[in-house]
Coordinates of C-alpha atoms in Angstrom, one line a residue:
X11 CA -68.4 -3.7 -0.4
X12 CA -66.1 -4.1 -3.2
X13 CA -63.8 -1.1 -4.2
X14 CA -61.1 -0.2 -6.6
X15 CA -57.9 1.3 -5.2
X16 CA -56.5 4.3 -7.1
X17 CA -54.1 7.1 -6.6
X18 CA -55.7 10.7 -7.3
X19 CA -53.6 13.7 -8.5
X20 CA -55.3 16.5 -6.4
X21 CA -52.6 19.1 -6.4
X22 CA -54.2 22.6 -7.0
X23 CA -57.7 20.9 -6.9
X24 CA -60.4 22.3 -4.4
X25 CA -61.3 19.7 -1.6
X26 CA -64.3 20.9 0.6
X27 CA -64.1 19.5 4.1
X28 CA -67.4 20.2 6.1
X29 CA -66.7 19.7 9.7
X30 CA -64.2 21.2 12.2
X31 CA -63.2 18.4 14.5
X32 CA -60.2 16.3 14.9
X33 CA -61.1 13.7 12.1
X34 CA -61.8 16.6 9.7
X35 CA -58.7 18.3 10.6
X36 CA -56.6 15.0 10.1
X37 CA -58.3 14.5 6.6
X38 CA -57.8 18.1 5.7
X39 CA -54.1 17.7 6.5
X40 CA -53.7 14.6 4.3
X41 CA -55.4 16.5 1.4
X42 CA -53.0 19.6 1.9
X43 CA -50.0 17.1 1.9
X44 CA -51.1 16.0 -1.5
X45 CA -51.1 19.7 -2.6
X46 CA -54.7 20.3 -2.7
X47 CA -56.6 23.4 -2.0
X48 CA -58.8 22.8 1.0
X49 CA -61.9 24.8 2.3
X50 CA -63.0 23.8 5.7
X51 CA -66.7 24.7 6.8
X52 CA -67.8 24.6 10.4
X53 CA -69.4 26.8 12.8
X54 CA -66.5 25.8 15.2
X55 CA -63.0 24.6 14.8
X56 CA -61.2 22.2 17.2
X57 CA -57.5 23.1 18.3
X58 CA -56.2 20.6 15.7
X59 CA -58.0 22.4 12.9
X60 CA -56.7 25.9 14.1
X61 CA -53.1 24.4 14.1
X62 CA -53.3 23.6 10.4
X63 CA -51.1 26.4 8.8
X64 CA -51.1 26.3 5.1
X65 CA -51.4 28.8 2.7
X66 CA -53.7 26.5 0.6
X67 CA -56.2 26.2 3.4
X68 CA -59.3 28.5 3.9
X69 CA -61.6 28.3 6.9
X70 CA -65.3 29.3 6.7
X71 CA -67.0 29.8 10.2
X72 CA -70.6 28.9 9.7
X73 CA -72.8 25.8 9.0
X74 CA -73.0 24.1 5.8
X75 CA -74.9 25.8 3.0
X76 CA -76.3 25.0 -0.6
X77 CA -73.6 26.2 -3.1
X78 CA -70.6 25.2 -0.8
X79 CA -69.7 22.3 -3.2
X80 CA -69.4 24.6 -6.2
X81 CA -66.1 23.7 -8.1
X82 CA -65.1 21.0 -5.6
X83 CA -63.3 18.2 -6.9
X84 CA -63.6 15.9 -3.7
X85 CA -65.9 16.4 -0.7
X86 CA -65.6 15.0 2.9
X87 CA -68.5 15.1 5.3
X88 CA -67.2 15.0 8.7
X89 CA -69.6 16.7 11.1
X90 CA -70.9 15.2 14.0
X91 CA -74.7 15.3 12.7
X92 CA -75.6 12.2 10.7
X93 CA -78.4 14.0 8.8
X94 CA -76.0 16.8 7.9
X95 CA -73.3 14.4 6.4
X96 CA -76.1 12.5 4.6
X97 CA -77.4 15.8 2.9
X98 CA -73.9 16.8 2.1
X99 CA -73.2 13.3 0.2
X100 CA -76.7 13.7 -1.6
X101 CA -75.7 17.3 -2.9
X102 CA -72.3 15.8 -3.9
X103 CA -73.8 12.8 -5.6
X104 CA -76.3 15.1 -7.4
X105 CA -73.4 17.1 -8.7
X106 CA -71.5 14.1 -9.7
X107 CA -68.6 15.0 -7.2
X108 CA -66.7 12.1 -5.3
X109 CA -67.7 12.3 -1.6
X110 CA -66.7 10.5 1.5
X111 CA -68.7 10.2 4.7
X112 CA -66.3 10.2 7.6
X113 CA -69.0 8.4 10.1
X114 CA -70.6 6.1 7.3
X115 CA -68.3 4.8 4.6
X116 CA -70.9 3.1 2.8
X117 CA -72.8 6.3 2.3
X118 CA -70.0 7.8 0.2
X119 CA -68.2 6.7 -2.9
X120 CA -64.5 6.7 -1.6
X121 CA -62.5 6.2 1.5
X122 CA -59.2 7.4 2.7
X123 CA -56.7 4.7 3.4
X124 CA -54.0 4.7 6.1
X125 CA -50.9 5.8 3.9
X126 CA -47.2 6.3 4.4
X127 CA -45.1 8.1 1.9
X128 CA -41.6 7.3 1.2
X129 CA -40.7 9.7 -1.7
X130 CA -42.6 8.3 -4.8
X131 CA -43.5 5.2 -3.1
X132 CA -46.6 5.1 -1.1
X133 CA -47.9 2.3 1.1
X134 CA -51.7 2.3 1.6
X135 CA -53.8 0.0 3.8
X136 CA -57.6 0.3 3.6
X137 CA -60.3 -1.7 5.5
X138 CA -63.1 -0.3 3.6
X139 CA -63.9 2.0 6.7
X140 CA -64.3 -1.0 8.9
X141 CA -61.4 -0.2 11.3
X142 CA -59.1 2.8 10.8
X143 CA -57.0 1.5 13.7
X144 CA -56.2 -1.9 12.0
X145 CA -55.3 0.0 9.0
X146 CA -52.8 1.8 11.0
X147 CA -51.4 -1.3 12.7
X148 CA -51.0 -2.9 9.2
X149 CA -49.2 0.1 7.7
X150 CA -46.9 0.3 10.5
X151 CA -45.9 -3.4 10.0
X152 CA -45.5 -2.9 6.3
X153 CA -43.5 0.3 6.9
X154 CA -41.0 -1.3 9.2
X155 CA -40.3 -4.1 6.5
X156 CA -39.9 -1.6 3.7
X157 CA -36.4 -0.8 2.5
X158 CA -35.3 2.8 3.4
X159 CA -33.8 3.3 0.0
X160 CA -37.2 2.6 -1.8
X161 CA -38.3 6.3 -2.1
X162 CA -35.1 7.4 -3.5
X163 CA -34.9 4.4 -5.8
X164 CA -38.2 5.1 -7.1
X165 CA -37.2 8.8 -8.0
X166 CA -34.1 7.4 -9.8
X167 CA -36.2 4.7 -11.7
X168 CA -38.7 7.6 -12.9
X169 CA -35.6 9.3 -14.4
X170 CA -34.5 6.0 -16.1
X171 CA -37.8 5.3 -17.3
X172 CA -38.2 8.9 -18.9
X173 CA -34.8 8.4 -20.7
X174 CA -35.4 5.0 -21.8
X175 CA -38.6 6.1 -23.6
X176 CA -36.6 8.9 -25.0
X177 CA -33.6 7.0 -26.6
X178 CA -34.8 3.2 -26.9
X179 CA -36.6 1.5 -29.5
X180 CA -40.1 0.2 -28.5
X181 CA -39.0 -3.4 -28.3
X182 CA -35.9 -2.7 -26.0
X183 CA -37.9 -0.7 -23.4
X184 CA -39.4 -3.6 -21.5
X185 CA -36.6 -5.4 -21.1
X186 CA -34.4 -2.5 -19.9
X187 CA -37.1 -1.3 -17.4
X188 CA -37.1 -4.9 -16.0
X189 CA -33.4 -4.9 -15.6
X190 CA -33.4 -1.5 -14.0
X191 CA -36.1 -2.4 -11.4
X192 CA -34.0 -5.6 -10.4
X193 CA -31.0 -3.5 -9.5
X194 CA -30.4 -3.2 -5.6
X195 CA -32.3 -0.3 -4.0
X196 CA -29.5 1.1 -2.4
X197 CA -27.6 1.2 -5.6
X198 CA -30.6 3.0 -7.5
X199 CA -30.8 5.5 -4.3
X200 CA -27.3 6.6 -4.6
X201 CA -27.4 7.5 -8.2
X202 CA -27.6 11.2 -9.3
X203 CA -29.9 12.2 -12.3
X204 CA -27.0 12.4 -14.6
X205 CA -25.6 9.0 -13.4
X206 CA -29.1 7.5 -13.8
X207 CA -29.3 8.7 -17.4
X208 CA -25.7 7.5 -18.2
X209 CA -26.7 4.1 -17.0
X210 CA -29.4 3.8 -19.3
X211 CA -27.4 4.7 -22.1
X212 CA -24.6 2.3 -21.1
X213 CA -27.2 -0.4 -20.7
X214 CA -28.8 0.4 -24.1
X215 CA -25.2 0.3 -25.9
X216 CA -24.2 -2.8 -24.1
X217 CA -27.5 -4.7 -24.9
X218 CA -27.5 -7.0 -27.7
X219 CA -31.2 -7.3 -28.1
X220 CA -32.8 -9.4 -30.7
X221 CA -35.2 -12.2 -31.5
X222 CA -33.1 -14.4 -29.2
X223 CA -32.9 -18.2 -30.1
X224 CA -33.1 -20.9 -27.4
X225 CA -29.2 -21.0 -27.6
X226 CA -28.7 -17.5 -26.4
X227 CA -27.0 -17.1 -22.9
X228 CA -26.6 -14.0 -20.8
X229 CA -23.2 -12.4 -20.1
X230 CA -22.7 -10.0 -17.1
X231 CA -20.3 -7.2 -17.5
X232 CA -19.6 -3.8 -16.1
X233 CA -20.8 -0.9 -18.2
X234 CA -17.7 1.2 -18.9
X235 CA -16.3 1.3 -22.4
X236 CA -13.2 -0.6 -21.5
X237 CA -15.3 -3.4 -19.8
X238 CA -17.8 -3.6 -22.9
X239 CA -14.8 -3.6 -25.2
X240 CA -13.4 -6.6 -23.3
X241 CA -16.6 -8.3 -23.0
X242 CA -17.4 -7.9 -26.7
X243 CA -14.1 -9.7 -27.5
X244 CA -15.2 -12.6 -25.6
X245 CA -18.8 -12.7 -26.8
X246 CA -17.6 -12.4 -30.3
X247 CA -15.3 -15.4 -30.0
X248 CA -18.1 -17.3 -28.5
X249 CA -20.3 -16.4 -31.3
X250 CA -17.9 -17.6 -33.9
X251 CA -18.0 -21.1 -31.9
X252 CA -21.9 -21.1 -32.2
X253 CA -22.6 -19.5 -28.7
X254 CA -24.8 -16.4 -29.0
X255 CA -24.8 -14.0 -26.0
X256 CA -26.5 -11.0 -24.8
X257 CA -24.8 -8.6 -22.5
X258 CA -26.2 -7.7 -19.2
X259 CA -24.6 -4.5 -18.0
X260 CA -24.5 -4.2 -14.3
X261 CA -23.2 -1.0 -12.4
X262 CA -20.9 -2.1 -9.5
X263 CA -20.3 -0.5 -6.1
X264 CA -17.0 1.1 -7.6
X265 CA -18.9 2.4 -10.6
X266 CA -21.5 4.1 -8.6
X267 CA -18.9 6.1 -6.4
X268 CA -16.7 7.3 -9.0
X269 CA -15.3 10.1 -7.0
X270 CA -14.3 8.1 -3.9
X271 CA -10.9 6.8 -3.5
X272 CA -11.0 2.9 -3.6
X273 CA -9.0 2.8 -0.3
X274 CA -11.9 4.6 1.5
X275 CA -14.6 2.5 0.3
X276 CA -16.6 0.6 2.9
X277 CA -17.1 -2.7 0.9
X278 CA -15.0 -5.5 -0.4
X279 CA -14.8 -6.8 -3.9
X280 CA -16.2 -3.3 -5.2
X281 CA -15.8 -4.3 -8.8
X282 CA -17.3 -7.7 -9.0
X283 CA -19.8 -8.3 -6.2
X284 CA -23.0 -7.2 -8.1
X285 CA -21.9 -9.1 -11.0
X286 CA -21.4 -12.1 -8.9
X287 CA -24.9 -11.7 -7.4
X288 CA -26.3 -11.7 -10.9
X289 CA -24.6 -15.1 -11.6
X290 CA -25.9 -16.6 -8.5
X291 CA -29.6 -15.3 -8.7
X292 CA -29.5 -16.8 -12.3
X293 CA -29.9 -13.3 -14.2
X294 CA -26.5 -14.3 -16.0
X295 CA -25.1 -17.4 -17.3
X296 CA -21.4 -16.2 -17.3
X297 CA -19.5 -13.1 -16.3
X298 CA -16.5 -11.2 -17.8
X299 CA -14.0 -9.7 -15.5
X300 CA -10.8 -7.9 -15.6
X301 CA -8.9 -10.8 -13.7
X302 CA -7.1 -8.2 -11.4
X303 CA -10.5 -7.1 -10.0
X304 CA -11.4 -10.5 -8.7
X305 CA -10.8 -11.5 -5.1
X306 CA -8.1 -14.1 -4.4
X307 CA -11.0 -16.5 -2.9
X308 CA -14.2 -16.9 -4.8
X309 CA -17.6 -17.6 -3.3
X310 CA -18.0 -21.6 -3.1
X311 CA -20.9 -21.3 -5.6
X312 CA -18.8 -19.8 -8.3
X313 CA -15.6 -20.8 -10.5
X314 CA -13.4 -19.5 -13.0
X315 CA -13.7 -21.5 -16.2
X316 CA -11.4 -19.7 -18.5
X317 CA -8.6 -17.1 -18.6
X318 CA -7.9 -15.2 -21.7
X319 CA -4.6 -14.6 -23.6
X320 CA -2.9 -11.9 -21.6
X321 CA -2.4 -8.5 -22.8
X322 CA 0.9 -6.4 -21.7
X323 CA 0.6 -6.8 -17.8
X324 CA 2.9 -3.8 -17.2
X325 CA 1.9 -0.3 -15.8
X326 CA 2.6 2.6 -17.8
X327 CA 3.9 6.2 -17.1
X328 CA 1.6 8.7 -19.1
X329 CA 2.3 12.2 -19.4
X330 CA 1.7 15.3 -21.8
X331 CA 4.8 17.2 -20.7
X332 CA 7.3 15.0 -19.5
X333 CA 9.5 12.2 -21.1
X334 CA 9.7 9.7 -18.2
X335 CA 8.8 9.2 -14.4
X336 CA 12.3 10.0 -13.5
X337 CA 12.1 13.5 -15.4
X338 CA 9.3 14.7 -13.3
X339 CA 10.3 17.6 -11.0
X340 CA 9.9 17.5 -7.3
X341 CA 6.2 17.7 -6.1
X342 CA 5.0 17.0 -9.4
X343 CA 1.3 15.7 -9.2
X344 CA 1.0 11.9 -10.3
X345 CA -2.5 10.3 -10.4
X346 CA -3.3 6.8 -9.4
X347 CA -6.2 4.9 -7.8
X348 CA -4.2 1.9 -6.7
X349 CA -2.6 1.4 -3.4
X350 CA -0.1 -1.2 -4.8
X351 CA 1.0 1.4 -7.6
X352 CA 1.3 4.3 -5.3
X353 CA 3.5 2.3 -2.6
X354 CA 5.9 1.1 -5.3
X355 CA 6.1 4.6 -6.9
X356 CA 6.7 6.3 -3.4
X357 CA 9.6 3.6 -3.1
X358 CA 11.2 4.8 -6.3
X359 CA 10.3 8.6 -5.7
X360 CA 9.1 9.8 -2.3
X361 CA 9.5 13.5 -3.5
X362 CA 6.3 13.6 -5.8
X363 CA 2.7 14.2 -4.8
X364 CA 0.6 11.2 -5.5
X365 CA -3.2 12.0 -5.7
X366 CA -6.0 9.7 -6.1
X367 CA -7.5 9.4 -9.8
X368 CA -10.7 7.6 -10.3
X369 CA -12.7 7.2 -13.5
X370 CA -12.5 5.2 -16.7
X371 CA -9.3 5.5 -18.8
X372 CA -10.7 8.1 -21.0
X373 CA -11.8 10.4 -18.1
X374 CA -8.3 9.9 -16.6
X375 CA -6.5 10.7 -19.7
X376 CA -8.8 13.9 -20.4
X377 CA -7.9 15.1 -16.9
X378 CA -4.2 14.6 -17.7
X379 CA -4.5 16.8 -20.9
X380 CA -6.4 19.3 -19.0
X381 CA -3.6 19.7 -16.6
X382 CA -5.0 18.4 -13.4
X383 CA -1.9 16.0 -13.4
X384 CA 1.7 16.1 -14.4
X385 CA 1.6 12.3 -15.0
X386 CA -0.7 9.2 -14.7
X387 CA 0.1 5.7 -14.0
X388 CA -2.3 3.2 -15.8
X389 CA -2.5 -0.3 -16.9
X390 CA -0.7 -0.7 -20.3
X391 CA -3.5 -3.5 -21.3
X392 CA -6.6 -1.1 -20.8
X393 CA -4.8 1.5 -22.9
X394 CA -4.2 -1.0 -25.5
X395 CA -7.6 -2.4 -25.7
X396 CA -9.1 1.1 -26.1
X397 CA -6.4 2.4 -28.3
X398 CA -6.1 5.2 -25.9
X399 CA -2.8 7.1 -25.3
X400 CA -1.0 10.3 -24.3
X401 CA 2.0 12.1 -25.8
X402 CA 4.5 10.0 -23.6
X403 CA 3.7 6.4 -22.6
X404 CA 6.5 4.6 -21.1
X405 CA 6.1 1.2 -19.5
X406 CA 7.6 0.2 -16.3
X407 CA 9.4 -3.1 -16.4
X408 CA 7.9 -5.6 -13.8
X409 CA 11.1 -5.6 -11.8
X410 CA 10.5 -1.8 -11.4
X411 CA 6.7 -1.8 -10.6
X412 CA 5.5 -5.4 -10.0
X413 CA 2.0 -5.7 -11.6
X414 CA -1.3 -6.7 -9.8
X415 CA -2.3 -10.1 -9.6
X416 CA -4.0 -11.0 -12.9
X417 CA -3.3 -7.7 -14.6
X418 CA -3.8 -7.8 -18.5
X419 CA -5.9 -11.0 -18.3
X420 CA -9.8 -11.5 -18.6
X421 CA -11.5 -14.0 -16.4
X422 CA -14.7 -15.9 -17.2
X423 CA -16.7 -16.8 -14.1
X424 CA -19.6 -19.1 -14.0
X425 CA -21.8 -20.9 -11.4
X426 CA -20.4 -24.4 -10.3
X427 CA -22.1 -27.4 -12.2
X428 CA -22.8 -25.6 -15.5
X429 CA -20.8 -28.4 -17.3
X430 CA -21.9 -28.0 -20.9
X431 CA -21.5 -24.2 -21.4
X432 CA -18.4 -24.4 -19.0
X433 CA -16.8 -26.9 -21.6
X434 CA -17.6 -24.8 -24.6
X435 CA -16.5 -21.5 -23.1
X436 CA -13.2 -23.1 -21.7
X437 CA -12.5 -24.6 -25.2
X438 CA -13.0 -21.3 -26.9
X439 CA -11.4 -18.9 -24.5
X440 CA -9.0 -20.3 -22.2
X441 CA -5.3 -19.7 -22.9
X442 CA -3.1 -22.3 -21.1
X443 CA -0.1 -20.1 -20.9
X444 CA -2.0 -17.4 -19.2
X445 CA -3.7 -19.7 -16.9
X446 CA -0.7 -21.0 -15.3
X447 CA 0.6 -17.6 -14.8
X448 CA -2.6 -16.3 -13.2
X449 CA -3.2 -19.5 -11.1
X450 CA 0.3 -18.8 -9.7
X451 CA -0.3 -15.3 -8.9
X452 CA -3.7 -15.9 -7.3
X453 CA -2.2 -18.7 -5.3
X454 CA 0.3 -16.3 -3.8
X455 CA -2.1 -13.5 -3.1
X456 CA -4.5 -16.0 -1.4
X457 CA -1.6 -17.4 0.8
X458 CA -0.7 -13.8 1.8
X459 CA -4.2 -13.1 2.8
X460 CA -4.0 -9.8 1.1
X461 CA -6.9 -7.9 -0.6
X462 CA -7.2 -4.9 -3.1
X463 CA -6.4 -2.4 -0.1
X464 CA -3.0 -4.1 0.5
X465 CA 0.1 -3.0 -1.4
X466 CA 1.0 -6.2 -2.9
X467 CA 2.4 -7.0 -6.4
X468 CA 2.9 -10.6 -7.9
X469 CA 3.9 -11.4 -11.3
X470 CA 4.5 -14.7 -13.0
X471 CA 5.8 -15.0 -16.6
X472 CA 7.2 -17.8 -18.7
X473 CA 10.8 -17.8 -19.3
X474 CA 12.9 -20.5 -21.0
X475 CA 11.3 -23.8 -19.8
X476 CA 10.0 -22.7 -16.8
X477 CA 7.7 -20.1 -14.9
X478 CA 9.2 -17.4 -12.8
X479 CA 7.3 -15.5 -10.2
X480 CA 8.5 -12.5 -8.2
X481 CA 6.5 -10.4 -5.6
X482 CA 6.5 -7.4 -3.4
X483 CA 4.7 -6.4 -0.2
X484 CA 5.1 -2.7 0.7
X485 CA 4.2 -0.4 3.5
X486 CA 1.7 2.1 2.6
X487 CA 4.2 4.7 2.2
X488 CA 6.7 2.8 0.4
X489 CA 9.3 3.2 3.0
X490 CA 9.5 -0.5 3.7
X491 CA 9.3 -3.3 1.1
X492 CA 9.9 -7.1 1.1
X493 CA 10.6 -8.9 -2.1
X494 CA 11.0 -12.5 -3.2
X495 CA 11.5 -14.7 -6.4
X496 CA 10.8 -18.3 -7.3
X497 CA 10.9 -20.5 -10.3
X498 CA 9.8 -23.9 -11.4
X499 CA 9.0 -26.0 -14.3
X500 CA 5.2 -26.1 -14.3
X501 CA 2.9 -28.1 -16.5
X502 CA -0.4 -28.1 -14.5
X503 CA -2.4 -25.6 -12.4
X504 CA -1.8 -27.6 -9.3
X505 CA 1.9 -27.2 -9.9
X506 CA 1.6 -23.5 -10.8
X507 CA -0.4 -22.9 -7.6
X508 CA 2.2 -24.7 -5.6
X509 CA 4.8 -22.3 -6.9
X510 CA 2.7 -19.3 -6.0
X511 CA 2.2 -20.6 -2.4
X512 CA 6.0 -21.0 -2.4
X513 CA 6.7 -17.4 -3.2
X514 CA 4.1 -16.2 -0.6
X515 CA 5.9 -18.2 2.0
X516 CA 9.2 -16.7 1.1
X517 CA 7.7 -13.2 1.4
X518 CA 6.2 -13.9 4.8
X519 CA 9.3 -15.4 6.3
X520 CA 11.2 -12.3 5.1
X521 CA 8.9 -9.8 6.8
X522 CA 6.0 -9.5 4.7
X523 CA 3.7 -10.8 7.6
X524 CA 4.8 -7.7 9.7
X525 CA 4.1 -5.3 6.9
X526 CA 0.7 -6.7 6.2
X527 CA -0.2 -6.6 10.0
X528 CA 0.8 -3.0 9.7
X529 CA -1.3 -2.6 6.8
X530 CA -4.3 -4.0 8.5
X531 CA -3.5 -2.0 11.8
X532 CA -2.6 -5.2 14.1
X533 CA -0.4 -3.9 17.0
X534 CA -1.0 -0.1 16.2
X535 CA -2.7 2.4 18.8
X536 CA -6.1 2.3 16.8
X537 CA -6.2 -1.2 15.8
X538 CA -9.8 -2.7 15.6
X539 CA -11.2 0.9 15.9
X540 CA -14.0 1.8 13.3
X541 CA -14.1 5.4 12.7
X542 CA -16.5 7.3 10.6
X543 CA -15.4 10.4 8.6
X544 CA -18.3 12.5 7.2
X545 CA -17.0 14.2 4.1
X546 CA -18.5 17.4 2.2
X547 CA -15.8 17.2 -0.4
X548 CA -14.8 14.6 -3.0
X549 CA -11.0 15.3 -2.8
X550 CA -8.8 13.0 -0.9
X551 CA -8.8 13.3 2.9
X552 CA -5.7 14.0 4.7
X553 CA -7.3 12.8 8.1
X554 CA -8.3 9.4 6.8
X555 CA -4.6 8.1 6.0
X556 CA -3.4 9.5 9.2
X557 CA -5.9 7.6 11.3
X558 CA -5.4 4.4 9.2
X559 CA -1.6 4.7 9.7
X560 CA -2.5 4.3 13.5
X561 CA -4.5 1.1 12.6
X562 CA -8.1 2.5 12.5
X563 CA -10.6 1.3 9.9
X564 CA -12.0 4.4 8.2
X565 CA -15.4 4.6 6.7
X566 CA -15.9 7.8 4.7
X567 CA -19.6 8.9 4.0
X568 CA -20.7 11.6 1.8
X569 CA -24.6 11.8 2.5
X570 CA -27.1 10.7 5.1
X571 CA -28.1 7.8 3.2
X572 CA -24.5 6.4 3.3
X573 CA -24.1 7.3 6.9
X574 CA -27.5 5.2 7.8
X575 CA -26.1 2.4 6.0
X576 CA -22.9 2.3 7.6
X577 CA -24.4 2.6 11.2
X578 CA -27.0 0.0 10.3
X579 CA -24.4 -2.5 9.4
X580 CA -21.8 -2.4 12.1
X581 CA -20.5 -0.9 15.3
X582 CA -18.8 2.5 15.0
X583 CA -16.5 3.5 17.8
X584 CA -16.2 7.0 16.7
X585 CA -17.3 9.8 14.5
X586 CA -14.7 12.4 13.4
X587 CA -16.0 15.8 12.1
X588 CA -13.3 17.8 10.3
X589 CA -15.8 20.8 9.8
X590 CA -19.1 22.2 11.0
X591 CA -20.4 21.5 7.7
X592 CA -19.6 17.8 7.9
X593 CA -22.0 17.7 10.9
X594 CA -25.0 18.1 8.6
X595 CA -24.0 15.0 6.6
X596 CA -25.0 12.8 9.4
X597 CA -27.6 15.0 11.0
X598 CA -30.2 12.3 10.9
X599 CA -28.2 10.5 13.6
X600 CA -28.3 13.2 16.2
X601 CA -31.8 12.6 17.7
X602 CA -30.9 9.0 18.2
X603 CA -27.2 9.9 20.0
X604 CA -29.0 12.3 22.3
X605 CA -30.8 9.4 24.0
X606 CA -28.6 6.5 23.3
X607 CA -25.8 5.9 25.9
X608 CA -24.0 3.5 23.6
X609 CA -23.5 6.1 20.9
X610 CA -20.1 6.3 19.2
X611 CA -17.7 8.9 20.6
X612 CA -17.5 12.1 18.7
X613 CA -14.3 14.0 17.8
X614 CA -14.1 17.4 16.2
X615 CA -11.2 19.3 14.5
X616 CA -11.9 22.4 16.5
X617 CA -14.4 24.5 18.4
X618 CA -16.4 25.4 15.6
X619 CA -17.2 22.0 14.6
X620 CA -17.6 21.2 18.2
X621 CA -20.3 24.1 18.6
X622 CA -22.1 22.6 15.6
X623 CA -22.3 19.3 17.4
X624 CA -23.6 21.0 20.6
X625 CA -26.2 22.8 18.7
X626 CA -27.8 19.2 17.8
X627 CA -27.9 18.5 21.5
X628 CA -24.7 16.3 21.8
X629 CA -21.4 17.2 23.5
X630 CA -18.1 16.3 21.6
X631 CA -16.0 13.8 23.4
X632 CA -12.7 15.0 21.8
X633 CA -11.8 18.4 20.6
X634 CA -8.4 18.7 18.9
X635 CA -6.1 21.3 20.7
X636 CA -5.4 23.0 17.4
X637 CA -7.0 22.8 14.0
X638 CA -4.5 20.2 12.4
X639 CA -4.5 16.8 11.4
X640 CA -1.6 15.9 13.8
X641 CA -3.5 17.4 16.9
X642 CA -6.6 15.7 15.9
X643 CA -5.0 12.2 15.6
X644 CA -3.1 12.7 18.8
X645 CA -6.4 13.6 20.7
X646 CA -8.3 10.5 19.2
X647 CA -5.3 8.3 20.3
X648 CA -5.4 9.7 23.8
X649 CA -9.2 9.2 24.2
X650 CA -9.0 5.5 23.2
X651 CA -5.9 4.8 25.4
X652 CA -8.0 6.4 28.4
X653 CA -11.7 6.4 27.1
X654 CA -11.9 9.9 28.9
X655 CA -13.0 13.3 27.5
X656 CA -10.0 15.0 25.5
X657 CA -10.1 18.7 25.2

């Protein structure tokens, strides 16, 4: 029999269930979970029916009578008497009330599918009553294939849809909703309500939506004001050359975790990965990046087609109270999110407190004005592009603080093989002088094998008739540095890359290899260990860097969703709980750990957090002798040396 599948909103509606057996109890439970008021009528109720405890449920201990369906929205006939069930359905049909016959699906006008709910996402399977068992089997198969972020992602999309209707023009809404629905589910699930609405506003402000001609191409960009300002400078230049672009704004991993230190992120290429995905799946034709955000080695399917003219590549000291970096008093708070800047600044002045400071340029400068920091160190180029400033802005010379690879330049990335568009973009945007500098710097970084979490600075610049490049590799605390300098006359990118490789070789021979091994943990007591650190606060952890200095790879998680993702993607050696509150962050993992002999080791800062772990049925393997970072790190090292319980 043909049927139409619909979802009914039955919250606070009356559903009459006639019958008191197991089937009636299961159906009543389903109705209650949807928010309905349920009245069960039967002369006798099963244990399952008596077990239902809900203020919305009433039981009537008698046989069905005429008038029992008054005010009902739905009726379920589930007695063990076929004639009674038929009479109930007949009464319901006469009263124009939807009715289901549990024993004879064709006798009613609706059936209940097997269903599973994941937030706002519902999977339902119906066999028209032919085989409830088959429905459940299929439902289980579908449920196992469903992305675990789907429910939370749907809730986020509901917020984004409502905000889109509130602020977007009618002709813009469909495109925006389609763009949002194509975002990764884990990304959507991680957004708060405010972040979701902000994403809509950013996408709306960055989208150039009009009656596109066939020559319109799509440019992928991050959604910050700086990113859109930079991207607009490129799209404007291309439009003047006859290439019309629309901007597809994309939130990257780093954008969606604005309060997490970059050094603590569990992913690579956090500013570009999602943008590159849009290139590879065809949503975008080209992308505009801050060149410093790119990995030293690109995906083989992608290529850099142009480098823009370079803005000032230097880092800048910014303050509202002090005239220079060297005028700061001891213990002054200096904000920076870059491990490169921090290490070099510590080399210059180890007496200051360096604090992680994330967010866009405007946000960081506002924090400076509000007194959260005594000074910031920012990229001069970003401030210049936004026209942003502070009372004091003093640039560090490249010899003082060596800039990041590519700092100050924009990079245009495309899929390989897009020859016509490639040629037009390169002709319009590429700056030959900047390209030679950037190729040199990126070749040096690739040869060193460093990434965004390694304290490496490389800077090339044209002087006289040649190209001069100098580099620095530091320990994380700035106590050890290796520097080198090289120069050559270069006329081609191949020659420029060779110069960068020569500089990297000089650095490696001079000791950079040892520093980079130390930065990655090779040869250290916790080398190769993956440790998860559940967090309840967004401020910078003191435990994470202490364990990292011992060679461990630290993955900080702030929610159950992040924890589940981390444990699903890799083998974790240990979980470290700094407080009893942190135990709740990964609470969903404890039922598995109670029966899993291969679970990660568990370490706690002290007895209170150990008791919180024990309350969930698992004994801590490591308990610090005293509640201090030093004691905890020592206990963790002793555990891995001997793999015995440390208390």
